Coordinates of C-alpha atoms in Angstrom, one line a residue:
M1 CA 56.3 -72.3 -69.8
A2 CA 58.8 -74.2 -67.4
K3 CA 59.2 -70.4 -65.7
N4 CA 55.4 -70.3 -64.9
K5 CA 55.4 -74.0 -63.8
S6 CA 58.3 -73.2 -61.3
A7 CA 56.3 -70.1 -59.9
F8 CA 53.5 -72.4 -59.5
S9 CA 55.3 -75.0 -57.6
S10 CA 57.1 -72.5 -55.3
G11 CA 53.6 -70.8 -54.6
S12 CA 52.1 -74.2 -53.7
G13 CA 54.7 -75.2 -51.8
V14 CA 54.7 -72.4 -49.3
W15 CA 51.6 -73.7 -47.8
L16 CA 53.5 -76.6 -46.5
W17 CA 56.0 -74.2 -44.7
L18 CA 53.1 -72.0 -43.3
G19 CA 51.8 -75.6 -42.2
V20 CA 55.0 -76.2 -40.0
A21 CA 54.8 -72.5 -38.7
L22 CA 51.1 -73.2 -37.9
I23 CA 52.1 -76.5 -35.7
T24 CA 54.9 -74.9 -34.3
L25 CA 52.5 -71.8 -33.8
L26 CA 49.7 -74.0 -31.9
L27 CA 52.1 -76.2 -30.0
D28 CA 53.4 -73.1 -28.4
Q29 CA 49.9 -71.6 -27.4
L30 CA 48.6 -74.8 -26.3
T31 CA 51.6 -75.5 -24.0
K32 CA 51.2 -71.7 -22.9
I33 CA 47.8 -72.4 -22.2
A34 CA 48.4 -75.7 -20.0
V35 CA 50.9 -73.7 -18.2
V36 CA 48.4 -70.8 -17.3
G37 CA 45.8 -73.1 -16.3
A38 CA 48.1 -75.2 -14.0
F39 CA 50.6 -72.7 -12.2
Q40 CA 50.3 -69.4 -10.4
L41 CA 52.8 -66.8 -11.4
G42 CA 56.1 -68.2 -10.0
E43 CA 55.1 -71.4 -8.9
A44 CA 57.5 -74.5 -10.0
L45 CA 57.1 -78.2 -10.5
P46 CA 60.4 -80.1 -10.5
I47 CA 60.7 -82.9 -12.7
T48 CA 64.0 -83.9 -12.9
S49 CA 67.4 -82.9 -10.6
F50 CA 68.2 -80.3 -13.6
F51 CA 64.8 -79.3 -14.9
N52 CA 61.8 -77.6 -13.5
L53 CA 57.9 -76.5 -14.9
V54 CA 57.8 -73.1 -13.8
R55 CA 55.1 -70.2 -14.7
V56 CA 57.4 -66.9 -15.5
H57 CA 56.3 -63.8 -17.3
N58 CA 58.8 -61.8 -19.1
P59 CA 58.0 -58.3 -20.5
G60 CA 61.2 -58.5 -22.4
A61 CA 63.1 -60.1 -24.9
A62 CA 65.2 -63.0 -24.6
F63 CA 67.5 -63.7 -21.3
S64 CA 64.8 -60.9 -19.8
F65 CA 66.5 -58.3 -22.2
L66 CA 65.0 -54.9 -21.5
A67 CA 62.4 -56.6 -18.9
D68 CA 62.4 -53.4 -17.0
A69 CA 62.3 -50.5 -19.7
G70 CA 58.9 -49.2 -18.6
G71 CA 56.6 -50.8 -21.0
W72 CA 57.8 -49.4 -24.8
Q73 CA 59.6 -52.5 -25.1
R74 CA 56.3 -54.8 -25.7
W75 CA 55.5 -52.7 -28.9
F76 CA 59.0 -52.4 -30.2
F77 CA 59.1 -56.3 -29.8
T78 CA 55.6 -56.7 -31.0
G79 CA 56.4 -54.5 -33.9
L80 CA 59.8 -56.3 -34.6
G81 CA 58.1 -59.7 -34.7
V82 CA 55.1 -58.5 -37.1
V83 CA 57.6 -56.9 -39.6
A84 CA 59.9 -60.2 -39.2
A85 CA 57.0 -62.7 -39.7
G86 CA 56.1 -60.7 -43.1
V87 CA 59.7 -61.0 -44.3
M88 CA 59.5 -64.6 -43.6
V89 CA 56.6 -65.4 -45.3
Y90 CA 58.2 -63.3 -48.4
L91 CA 61.0 -65.5 -48.2
L92 CA 59.2 -68.7 -47.9
R93 CA 57.0 -67.9 -50.9
M94 CA 60.2 -67.0 -53.1
H95 CA 62.2 -69.9 -51.9
A96 CA 59.8 -72.6 -51.1
G97 CA 62.0 -75.3 -52.6
Q98 CA 64.7 -74.8 -50.4
T99 CA 64.1 -77.4 -47.7
L100 CA 66.3 -76.7 -44.9
F101 CA 66.1 -72.6 -45.4
C102 CA 62.5 -73.2 -45.4
L103 CA 61.9 -75.5 -42.3
A104 CA 64.1 -72.9 -40.4
L105 CA 62.1 -70.0 -41.7
S106 CA 59.0 -71.9 -40.7
L107 CA 60.1 -72.7 -37.0
L108 CA 61.5 -68.8 -37.1
L109 CA 58.0 -68.0 -38.0
G110 CA 56.0 -70.0 -35.8
G111 CA 58.2 -69.2 -32.7
A112 CA 58.0 -65.3 -33.7
V113 CA 54.1 -65.0 -33.8
G114 CA 53.6 -67.4 -30.6
N115 CA 55.9 -64.6 -28.8
V116 CA 53.8 -61.8 -30.5
I117 CA 50.6 -63.3 -29.8
D118 CA 51.6 -63.4 -26.0
R119 CA 52.6 -59.4 -26.4
L120 CA 49.7 -58.6 -27.7
L121 CA 47.4 -60.4 -25.4
Y122 CA 48.8 -60.3 -22.1
S123 CA 51.9 -57.5 -22.3
H124 CA 54.5 -60.5 -21.5
V125 CA 55.5 -63.6 -23.0
I126 CA 54.9 -66.8 -20.9
D127 CA 58.2 -69.0 -20.5
F128 CA 57.8 -72.3 -18.3
L129 CA 61.2 -74.4 -19.1
D130 CA 63.5 -74.1 -16.3
F131 CA 67.1 -75.6 -16.9
Y132 CA 69.4 -75.8 -13.9
Y133 CA 72.4 -76.7 -12.4
G134 CA 73.0 -76.4 -8.7
T135 CA 71.6 -73.1 -7.9
W136 CA 72.5 -71.6 -11.5
H137 CA 69.5 -71.0 -13.6
F138 CA 69.2 -71.1 -17.4
P139 CA 66.4 -68.1 -17.8
A140 CA 63.1 -69.6 -18.7
F141 CA 61.7 -70.0 -22.2
N142 CA 59.0 -71.7 -24.0
V143 CA 58.1 -73.8 -27.2
A144 CA 58.6 -70.4 -29.2
D145 CA 61.8 -69.8 -27.9
S146 CA 63.0 -73.2 -28.5
A147 CA 61.4 -73.1 -32.3
I148 CA 63.5 -69.9 -32.5
T149 CA 66.8 -71.3 -31.2
V150 CA 66.6 -74.7 -33.6
G151 CA 65.5 -72.3 -36.8
A152 CA 68.6 -69.7 -36.2
G153 CA 70.6 -73.0 -35.9
L154 CA 69.2 -74.5 -39.3
L155 CA 69.7 -70.8 -41.3
I156 CA 73.1 -71.0 -39.9
L157 CA 73.8 -74.6 -41.1
D158 CA 72.1 -73.9 -44.6
E159 CA 74.3 -71.3 -45.0
L160 CA 77.5 -73.4 -44.2
L161 CA 76.4 -76.0 -46.5
R162 CA 75.6 -73.2 -49.1
V163 CA 79.1 -72.0 -48.9
R164 CA 80.1 -75.5 -49.1
R165 CA 78.5 -76.2 -52.5
G166 CA 79.8 -72.8 -53.7
K167 CA 76.6 -71.4 -54.4

């Protein structure tokens, strides 16, 4: 009987994590809509001495990897994002009680789906956060990319803590 209760708990707990992913996705998409409405492609607005808001389109992956690959990368990265999202939903369902692990997966899921939506709708990802020092610019990124980065960092932290606990 306790086994069924545990399965029920993890099944209901998955909704919390899917909610976190949904909030991440909505923040990503709303900020991209705002940027598209406010900026022309390539237009920048200096905010500080090291940060601009800028509208950039990235047909590739992180750091514009494969941006000039001829178009096939759109479908490759879309498919990869869909498969990854499915795996993450499965893992959230199976491990809903593991808070740090599920928070990490939720951020990864929301970010991955946000970028998949861009690829499906526009054939590129909309980036707009531009950090720089002098003439050196870090590649522009977005809320989805930020969530993916934080989620990946939390996954690493979760694994380090798990190893330290001896599990």
